[in-house]
PDB file of C-alpha atoms in Angstrom:
ATOM      1  CA  PRO A 188     -18.721  56.494 -25.127  1.00  0.00           C
ATOM      2  CA  ALA A 189     -15.301  57.050 -26.727  1.00  0.00           C
ATOM      3  CA  SER A 190     -13.574  57.120 -23.355  1.00  0.00           C
ATOM      4  CA  ASN A 191     -13.582  53.348 -22.820  1.00  0.00           C
ATOM      5  CA  LEU A 192     -12.133  52.598 -26.246  1.00  0.00           C
ATOM      6  CA  GLY A 193      -8.441  51.715 -26.388  1.00  0.00           C
ATOM      7  CA  LEU A 194      -5.950  54.346 -27.522  1.00  0.00           C
ATOM      8  CA  GLU A 195      -5.518  52.686 -30.914  1.00  0.00           C
ATOM      9  CA  ASP A 196      -9.267  52.405 -31.467  1.00  0.00           C
ATOM     10  CA  ILE A 197      -9.748  56.099 -30.746  1.00  0.00           C
ATOM     11  CA  ILE A 198      -6.938  56.919 -33.167  1.00  0.00           C
ATOM     12  CA  ARG A 199      -8.302  54.625 -35.952  1.00  0.00           C
ATOM     13  CA  LYS A 200     -11.802  56.024 -35.527  1.00  0.00           C
ATOM     14  CA  ALA A 201     -10.613  59.624 -35.565  1.00  0.00           C
ATOM     15  CA  LEU A 202      -8.358  58.962 -38.592  1.00  0.00           C
ATOM     16  CA  MET A 203     -11.246  57.419 -40.460  1.00  0.00           C
ATOM     17  CA  GLY A 204     -13.162  60.567 -39.576  1.00  0.00           C
ATOM     18  CA  ASN A 205     -16.285  58.706 -38.410  1.00  0.00           C
ATOM     19  CA  LEU A 206     -16.259  59.848 -34.813  1.00  0.00           C
ATOM     20  CA  GLU A 207     -20.008  60.146 -34.620  1.00  0.00           C
ATOM     21  CA  GLU A 208     -20.467  56.353 -34.824  1.00  0.00           C
TER      22      GLU A 208
ATOM     23  CA  GLU B  49      15.547  83.661 -43.949  1.00  0.00           C
ATOM     24  CA  ILE B  50      12.198  81.809 -43.826  1.00  0.00           C
ATOM     25  CA  THR B  51      11.097  81.008 -47.388  1.00  0.00           C
ATOM     26  CA  LYS B  52       7.565  81.611 -48.723  1.00  0.00           C
ATOM     27  CA  GLU B  53       6.848  77.881 -48.695  1.00  0.00           C
ATOM     28  CA  GLN B  54       7.997  77.669 -45.079  1.00  0.00           C
ATOM     29  CA  GLN B  55       5.744  80.619 -44.164  1.00  0.00           C
ATOM     30  CA  ALA B  56       2.799  78.819 -45.792  1.00  0.00           C
ATOM     31  CA  LEU B  57       3.687  75.549 -44.020  1.00  0.00           C
ATOM     32  CA  MET B  58       3.875  77.334 -40.671  1.00  0.00           C
ATOM     33  CA  LYS B  59       0.522  79.015 -41.240  1.00  0.00           C
ATOM     34  CA  VAL B  60      -1.224  75.714 -42.093  1.00  0.00           C
ATOM     35  CA  ILE B  61       0.150  74.088 -38.943  1.00  0.00           C
ATOM     36  CA  LEU B  62      -0.620  77.061 -36.683  1.00  0.00           C
ATOM     37  CA  ASP B  63      -4.191  77.378 -37.992  1.00  0.00           C
ATOM     38  CA  ALA B  64      -4.804  73.656 -37.420  1.00  0.00           C
ATOM     39  CA  TYR B  65      -3.253  73.903 -33.949  1.00  0.00           C
ATOM     40  CA  ASN B  66      -5.592  76.740 -32.987  1.00  0.00           C
ATOM     41  CA  ARG B  67      -8.626  75.158 -34.640  1.00  0.00           C
ATOM     42  CA  HIS B  68      -8.287  71.834 -32.832  1.00  0.00           C
ATOM     43  CA  GLN B  69      -8.467  72.413 -29.099  1.00  0.00           C
ATOM     44  CA  ILE B  70     -10.168  70.590 -26.231  1.00  0.00           C
ATOM     45  CA  PRO B  71     -13.809  71.770 -26.055  1.00  0.00           C
ATOM     46  CA  GLN B  72     -14.006  74.827 -23.787  1.00  0.00           C
ATOM     47  CA  ASP B  73     -16.759  73.366 -21.633  1.00  0.00           C
ATOM     48  CA  MET B  74     -14.624  70.348 -20.847  1.00  0.00           C
ATOM     49  CA  ALA B  75     -11.662  72.482 -19.841  1.00  0.00           C
ATOM     50  CA  LYS B  76     -13.987  74.578 -17.632  1.00  0.00           C
ATOM     51  CA  LYS B  77     -15.315  71.453 -15.916  1.00  0.00           C
ATOM     52  CA  LEU B  78     -11.865  70.934 -14.486  1.00  0.00           C
ATOM     53  CA  LEU B  79     -12.155  74.259 -12.679  1.00  0.00           C
ATOM     54  CA  GLN B  80     -15.571  73.730 -11.188  1.00  0.00           C
ATOM     55  CA  ASP B  81     -16.275  72.905  -7.552  1.00  0.00           C
ATOM     56  CA  GLN B  82     -14.610  70.086  -5.765  1.00  0.00           C
ATOM     57  CA  TYR B  83     -14.999  66.609  -7.219  1.00  0.00           C
ATOM     58  CA  SER B  84     -14.262  63.293  -5.521  1.00  0.00           C
ATOM     59  CA  ALA B  85     -11.165  61.294  -6.597  1.00  0.00           C
ATOM     60  CA  GLU B  86     -13.401  59.058  -8.708  1.00  0.00           C
ATOM     61  CA  GLU B  87     -15.014  62.005 -10.484  1.00  0.00           C
ATOM     62  CA  ASN B  88     -11.562  63.501 -11.038  1.00  0.00           C
ATOM     63  CA  PHE B  89     -10.409  60.205 -12.473  1.00  0.00           C
ATOM     64  CA  LEU B  90     -13.356  60.071 -14.892  1.00  0.00           C
ATOM     65  CA  LEU B  91     -12.909  63.722 -15.838  1.00  0.00           C
ATOM     66  CA  LEU B  92      -9.196  63.293 -16.567  1.00  0.00           C
ATOM     67  CA  THR B  93      -9.909  60.113 -18.548  1.00  0.00           C
ATOM     68  CA  GLU B  94     -12.507  61.969 -20.581  1.00  0.00           C
ATOM     69  CA  MET B  95      -9.987  64.801 -21.106  1.00  0.00           C
ATOM     70  CA  ALA B  96      -7.311  62.334 -22.244  1.00  0.00           C
ATOM     71  CA  THR B  97      -9.707  60.790 -24.766  1.00  0.00           C
ATOM     72  CA  SER B  98     -10.627  64.203 -26.076  1.00  0.00           C
ATOM     73  CA  GLN B  99      -6.946  65.194 -26.316  1.00  0.00           C
ATOM     74  CA  VAL B 100      -6.249  62.108 -28.458  1.00  0.00           C
ATOM     75  CA  GLN B 101      -9.120  62.993 -30.781  1.00  0.00           C
ATOM     76  CA  VAL B 102      -7.907  66.606 -30.978  1.00  0.00           C
ATOM     77  CA  LEU B 103      -4.382  65.343 -31.669  1.00  0.00           C
ATOM     78  CA  VAL B 104      -5.580  63.226 -34.614  1.00  0.00           C
ATOM     79  CA  GLU B 105      -7.634  66.081 -36.080  1.00  0.00           C
ATOM     80  CA  PHE B 106      -4.617  68.396 -35.802  1.00  0.00           C
ATOM     81  CA  THR B 107      -2.235  65.796 -37.234  1.00  0.00           C
ATOM     82  CA  LYS B 108      -4.358  65.219 -40.337  1.00  0.00           C
ATOM     83  CA  ASN B 109      -3.528  68.826 -41.281  1.00  0.00           C
ATOM     84  CA  ILE B 110       0.249  68.328 -41.125  1.00  0.00           C
ATOM     85  CA  PRO B 111       1.338  68.592 -44.787  1.00  0.00           C
ATOM     86  CA  GLY B 112       2.473  65.149 -45.969  1.00  0.00           C
ATOM     87  CA  PHE B 113       1.148  63.179 -42.994  1.00  0.00           C
ATOM     88  CA  LEU B 114      -1.787  61.629 -44.852  1.00  0.00           C
ATOM     89  CA  THR B 115       0.564  60.552 -47.657  1.00  0.00           C
ATOM     90  CA  LEU B 116       2.337  58.242 -45.191  1.00  0.00           C
ATOM     91  CA  ASP B 117       1.355  54.555 -44.994  1.00  0.00           C
ATOM     92  CA  ARG B 118      -1.849  54.274 -42.904  1.00  0.00           C
ATOM     93  CA  GLU B 119      -0.329  51.874 -40.368  1.00  0.00           C
ATOM     94  CA  ASP B 120       2.657  54.210 -39.983  1.00  0.00           C
ATOM     95  CA  GLN B 121       0.237  57.084 -39.356  1.00  0.00           C
ATOM     96  CA  ILE B 122      -1.310  55.046 -36.532  1.00  0.00           C
ATOM     97  CA  ALA B 123       2.096  54.045 -35.140  1.00  0.00           C
ATOM     98  CA  LEU B 124       3.177  57.723 -35.069  1.00  0.00           C
ATOM     99  CA  LEU B 125      -0.019  58.844 -33.355  1.00  0.00           C
ATOM    100  CA  LYS B 126       0.058  56.007 -30.847  1.00  0.00           C
ATOM    101  CA  GLY B 127       3.725  56.646 -30.116  1.00  0.00           C
ATOM    102  CA  SER B 128       3.316  60.388 -29.621  1.00  0.00           C
ATOM    103  CA  ALA B 129      -0.162  60.696 -28.066  1.00  0.00           C
ATOM    104  CA  VAL B 130       1.069  60.869 -24.465  1.00  0.00           C
ATOM    105  CA  GLU B 131       3.926  63.273 -25.250  1.00  0.00           C
ATOM    106  CA  ALA B 132       1.676  65.541 -27.314  1.00  0.00           C
ATOM    107  CA  MET B 133      -0.854  65.497 -24.463  1.00  0.00           C
ATOM    108  CA  PHE B 134       1.737  66.573 -21.874  1.00  0.00           C
ATOM    109  CA  LEU B 135       3.087  69.234 -24.243  1.00  0.00           C
ATOM    110  CA  ARG B 136      -0.386  70.611 -24.833  1.00  0.00           C
ATOM    111  CA  SER B 137      -1.353  70.556 -21.146  1.00  0.00           C
ATOM    112  CA  ALA B 138       1.967  72.214 -20.246  1.00  0.00           C
ATOM    113  CA  GLN B 139       0.823  75.237 -22.220  1.00  0.00           C
ATOM    114  CA  VAL B 140      -2.354  75.389 -20.131  1.00  0.00           C
ATOM    115  CA  PHE B 141      -0.163  75.762 -17.050  1.00  0.00           C
ATOM    116  CA  SER B 142       2.238  78.234 -18.546  1.00  0.00           C
ATOM    117  CA  ARG B 143      -0.375  80.543 -20.082  1.00  0.00           C
ATOM    118  CA  LYS B 144      -1.289  83.471 -17.824  1.00  0.00           C
ATOM    119  CA  MET B 145      -4.304  81.894 -16.150  1.00  0.00           C
ATOM    120  CA  PRO B 146      -6.741  84.056 -14.172  1.00  0.00           C
ATOM    121  CA  ASN B 147      -5.443  84.034 -10.618  1.00  0.00           C
ATOM    122  CA  GLY B 148      -6.107  80.873  -8.739  1.00  0.00           C
ATOM    123  CA  HIS B 149      -6.997  78.688 -11.734  1.00  0.00           C
ATOM    124  CA  THR B 150      -3.592  77.097 -11.958  1.00  0.00           C
ATOM    125  CA  GLU B 151      -3.703  76.306  -8.246  1.00  0.00           C
ATOM    126  CA  VAL B 152      -7.186  74.778  -8.602  1.00  0.00           C
ATOM    127  CA  LEU B 153      -5.992  72.652 -11.518  1.00  0.00           C
ATOM    128  CA  GLU B 154      -2.886  71.586  -9.625  1.00  0.00           C
ATOM    129  CA  GLU B 155      -5.009  70.725  -6.571  1.00  0.00           C
ATOM    130  CA  ARG B 156      -7.396  68.766  -8.787  1.00  0.00           C
ATOM    131  CA  ILE B 157      -4.608  66.666 -10.237  1.00  0.00           C
ATOM    132  CA  ARG B 158      -3.024  66.112  -6.827  1.00  0.00           C
ATOM    133  CA  LYS B 159      -6.352  64.840  -5.492  1.00  0.00           C
ATOM    134  CA  SER B 160      -7.103  62.525  -8.388  1.00  0.00           C
ATOM    135  CA  GLY B 161      -5.228  59.548  -6.962  1.00  0.00           C
ATOM    136  CA  ILE B 162      -2.043  59.947  -9.037  1.00  0.00           C
ATOM    137  CA  SER B 163       0.862  59.124  -6.738  1.00  0.00           C
ATOM    138  CA  GLU B 164       3.303  61.891  -5.750  1.00  0.00           C
ATOM    139  CA  GLU B 165       6.336  60.371  -7.513  1.00  0.00           C
ATOM    140  CA  PHE B 166       4.667  61.088 -10.871  1.00  0.00           C
ATOM    141  CA  ILE B 167       3.155  64.428 -10.021  1.00  0.00           C
ATOM    142  CA  THR B 168       6.512  66.068  -9.212  1.00  0.00           C
ATOM    143  CA  PRO B 169       8.195  65.295 -12.600  1.00  0.00           C
ATOM    144  CA  MET B 170       5.002  66.364 -14.372  1.00  0.00           C
ATOM    145  CA  PHE B 171       4.905  69.770 -12.692  1.00  0.00           C
ATOM    146  CA  ASN B 172       8.662  70.169 -13.118  1.00  0.00           C
ATOM    147  CA  PHE B 173       8.101  69.687 -16.830  1.00  0.00           C
ATOM    148  CA  TYR B 174       5.249  72.216 -16.839  1.00  0.00           C
ATOM    149  CA  LYS B 175       7.533  74.678 -15.057  1.00  0.00           C
ATOM    150  CA  SER B 176      10.406  74.192 -17.506  1.00  0.00           C
ATOM    151  CA  ILE B 177       8.014  74.693 -20.442  1.00  0.00           C
ATOM    152  CA  GLY B 178       6.614  77.808 -18.779  1.00  0.00           C
ATOM    153  CA  GLU B 179      10.101  79.297 -18.380  1.00  0.00           C
ATOM    154  CA  LEU B 180      10.626  79.161 -22.164  1.00  0.00           C
ATOM    155  CA  HIS B 181       7.662  81.516 -22.812  1.00  0.00           C
ATOM    156  CA  MET B 182       7.088  79.809 -26.123  1.00  0.00           C
ATOM    157  CA  MET B 183       5.224  81.523 -28.957  1.00  0.00           C
ATOM    158  CA  GLN B 184       2.146  79.829 -30.360  1.00  0.00           C
ATOM    159  CA  GLU B 185       3.981  78.982 -33.615  1.00  0.00           C
ATOM    160  CA  GLU B 186       6.790  77.345 -31.620  1.00  0.00           C
ATOM    161  CA  GLN B 187       4.318  75.248 -29.614  1.00  0.00           C
ATOM    162  CA  ALA B 188       2.543  74.088 -32.788  1.00  0.00           C
ATOM    163  CA  LEU B 189       5.818  73.258 -34.564  1.00  0.00           C
ATOM    164  CA  LEU B 190       7.270  71.476 -31.517  1.00  0.00           C
ATOM    165  CA  THR B 191       4.110  69.357 -31.220  1.00  0.00           C
ATOM    166  CA  THR B 192       4.413  68.525 -34.931  1.00  0.00           C
ATOM    167  CA  ILE B 193       8.076  67.507 -34.482  1.00  0.00           C
ATOM    168  CA  THR B 194       7.065  65.260 -31.556  1.00  0.00           C
ATOM    169  CA  ILE B 195       4.430  63.537 -33.690  1.00  0.00           C
ATOM    170  CA  LEU B 196       6.820  63.088 -36.645  1.00  0.00           C
ATOM    171  CA  THR B 197       9.397  61.159 -34.606  1.00  0.00           C
ATOM    172  CA  PRO B 198      10.775  58.492 -37.004  1.00  0.00           C
ATOM    173  CA  ASP B 199      11.888  55.931 -34.402  1.00  0.00           C
ATOM    174  CA  ARG B 200       8.514  55.230 -32.823  1.00  0.00           C
ATOM    175  CA  PRO B 201       7.696  51.521 -32.399  1.00  0.00           C
ATOM    176  CA  TYR B 202       6.193  49.781 -35.481  1.00  0.00           C
ATOM    177  CA  VAL B 203       7.031  52.612 -37.919  1.00  0.00           C
ATOM    178  CA  LYS B 204       8.086  50.873 -41.156  1.00  0.00           C
ATOM    179  CA  ASP B 205       9.160  53.743 -43.452  1.00  0.00           C
ATOM    180  CA  GLN B 206      11.303  55.809 -41.076  1.00  0.00           C
ATOM    181  CA  GLN B 207      12.949  57.778 -43.911  1.00  0.00           C
ATOM    182  CA  ALA B 208       9.610  59.163 -45.079  1.00  0.00           C
ATOM    183  CA  VAL B 209       8.832  60.357 -41.546  1.00  0.00           C
ATOM    184  CA  GLU B 210      12.345  61.756 -41.161  1.00  0.00           C
ATOM    185  CA  ARG B 211      11.984  63.812 -44.367  1.00  0.00           C
ATOM    186  CA  LEU B 212       8.761  65.372 -43.037  1.00  0.00           C
ATOM    187  CA  GLN B 213      10.240  66.023 -39.607  1.00  0.00           C
ATOM    188  CA  GLU B 214      13.339  67.606 -41.136  1.00  0.00           C
ATOM    189  CA  THR B 215      11.270  70.231 -42.988  1.00  0.00           C
ATOM    190  CA  ILE B 216       9.545  71.190 -39.733  1.00  0.00           C
ATOM    191  CA  LEU B 217      12.813  71.254 -37.747  1.00  0.00           C
ATOM    192  CA  ASP B 218      14.285  73.609 -40.340  1.00  0.00           C
ATOM    193  CA  VAL B 219      11.386  76.061 -40.039  1.00  0.00           C
ATOM    194  CA  LEU B 220      11.509  75.966 -36.240  1.00  0.00           C
ATOM    195  CA  ARG B 221      15.279  76.501 -36.242  1.00  0.00           C
ATOM    196  CA  LYS B 222      14.922  79.645 -38.383  1.00  0.00           C
ATOM    197  CA  LEU B 223      11.933  80.867 -36.353  1.00  0.00           C
ATOM    198  CA  CYS B 224      13.920  80.578 -33.113  1.00  0.00           C
ATOM    199  CA  VAL B 225      16.778  82.618 -34.578  1.00  0.00           C
ATOM    200  CA  LEU B 226      14.349  85.317 -35.730  1.00  0.00           C
ATOM    201  CA  GLN B 227      12.249  85.450 -32.576  1.00  0.00           C
ATOM    202  CA  HIS B 228      14.988  84.918 -29.992  1.00  0.00           C
ATOM    203  CA  PRO B 229      18.039  86.737 -31.440  1.00  0.00           C
ATOM    204  CA  GLN B 230      19.618  87.190 -28.011  1.00  0.00           C
ATOM    205  CA  GLU B 231      19.227  83.498 -27.141  1.00  0.00           C
ATOM    206  CA  PRO B 232      21.318  81.472 -29.644  1.00  0.00           C
ATOM    207  CA  GLN B 233      20.655  78.304 -27.565  1.00  0.00           C
ATOM    208  CA  TYR B 234      16.867  78.674 -27.700  1.00  0.00           C
ATOM    209  CA  PHE B 235      16.302  76.050 -30.438  1.00  0.00           C
ATOM    210  CA  ALA B 236      18.507  73.566 -28.567  1.00  0.00           C
ATOM    211  CA  ARG B 237      16.584  74.249 -25.371  1.00  0.00           C
ATOM    212  CA  LEU B 238      13.274  73.524 -27.135  1.00  0.00           C
ATOM    213  CA  LEU B 239      14.593  70.185 -28.393  1.00  0.00           C
ATOM    214  CA  GLY B 240      15.895  69.496 -24.896  1.00  0.00           C
ATOM    215  CA  ARG B 241      12.285  69.608 -23.674  1.00  0.00           C
ATOM    216  CA  LEU B 242      11.488  66.757 -26.070  1.00  0.00           C
ATOM    217  CA  THR B 243      13.915  64.477 -24.270  1.00  0.00           C
ATOM    218  CA  GLU B 244      12.399  65.487 -20.928  1.00  0.00           C
ATOM    219  CA  LEU B 245       9.010  64.709 -22.463  1.00  0.00           C
ATOM    220  CA  ARG B 246      10.138  61.188 -23.357  1.00  0.00           C
ATOM    221  CA  THR B 247      11.095  60.392 -19.775  1.00  0.00           C
ATOM    222  CA  LEU B 248       7.782  61.817 -18.619  1.00  0.00           C
ATOM    223  CA  SER B 249       5.883  59.569 -20.990  1.00  0.00           C
ATOM    224  CA  HIS B 250       7.814  56.530 -19.714  1.00  0.00           C
ATOM    225  CA  TYR B 251       6.449  57.436 -16.285  1.00  0.00           C
ATOM    226  CA  HIS B 252       2.983  57.701 -17.756  1.00  0.00           C
ATOM    227  CA  ALA B 253       2.481  53.934 -18.210  1.00  0.00           C
ATOM    228  CA  GLU B 254       3.495  53.321 -14.588  1.00  0.00           C
ATOM    229  CA  MET B 255       1.375  56.312 -13.552  1.00  0.00           C
ATOM    230  CA  LEU B 256      -1.686  54.704 -15.102  1.00  0.00           C
ATOM    231  CA  THR B 257      -1.156  51.368 -13.371  1.00  0.00           C
ATOM    232  CA  SER B 258      -0.621  53.032  -9.991  1.00  0.00           C
ATOM    233  CA  TRP B 259      -3.689  55.148 -10.603  1.00  0.00           C
ATOM    234  CA  ARG B 260      -5.814  52.097 -11.242  1.00  0.00           C
ATOM    235  CA  VAL B 261      -4.448  50.453  -8.106  1.00  0.00           C
ATOM    236  CA  ASN B 262      -5.289  53.524  -5.992  1.00  0.00           C
TER     237      ASN B 262
END
């Protein structure tokens, strides 16, 4: 789940717009 | 006077601010029956993750943000995530909540293993935000100004960020004059909260380590 990603990873993923991955 | 362009800018930011919120069901979970410290910890971690995702979705809508260098975008988001989170959650505490909810939330946070020395400054901040009775537009613009802080670590093109921040500061300044005519210091007081927010976010790193230890 997203919650154990690091802060930067969550930000990169959300910026790239592919949150569903 | 607020120009037409500034009106349009404010509308874009306010719409994005209202569109990107923490999912209702997650916010409700916080109010449900008593959880153990561990469950509280997991719930607040999940909330923090969701707030970061909401922050990024909101920030993408800030005019000019996506024209910045990608690594600078990440540096700005990383540098402001905690402050934006506290600013956003402060509004939860200052909005007129159905009776008892604020107390339940406060109780929940007190029981989640965060040590007292961090809880007091956090609730002091929530109180000082509450006393300002900020309008929605002011909250959205203040959050935007926090995100567009040029001197975050690792930001390379600080001038580009400063130019964006300056446009937002100008709109907020005018808005405060229009909406708070009898309080000439209102704009200064809003910016004063940003400095308080910075100290709070310095606590946050220590807060996390103490939380893990507990």
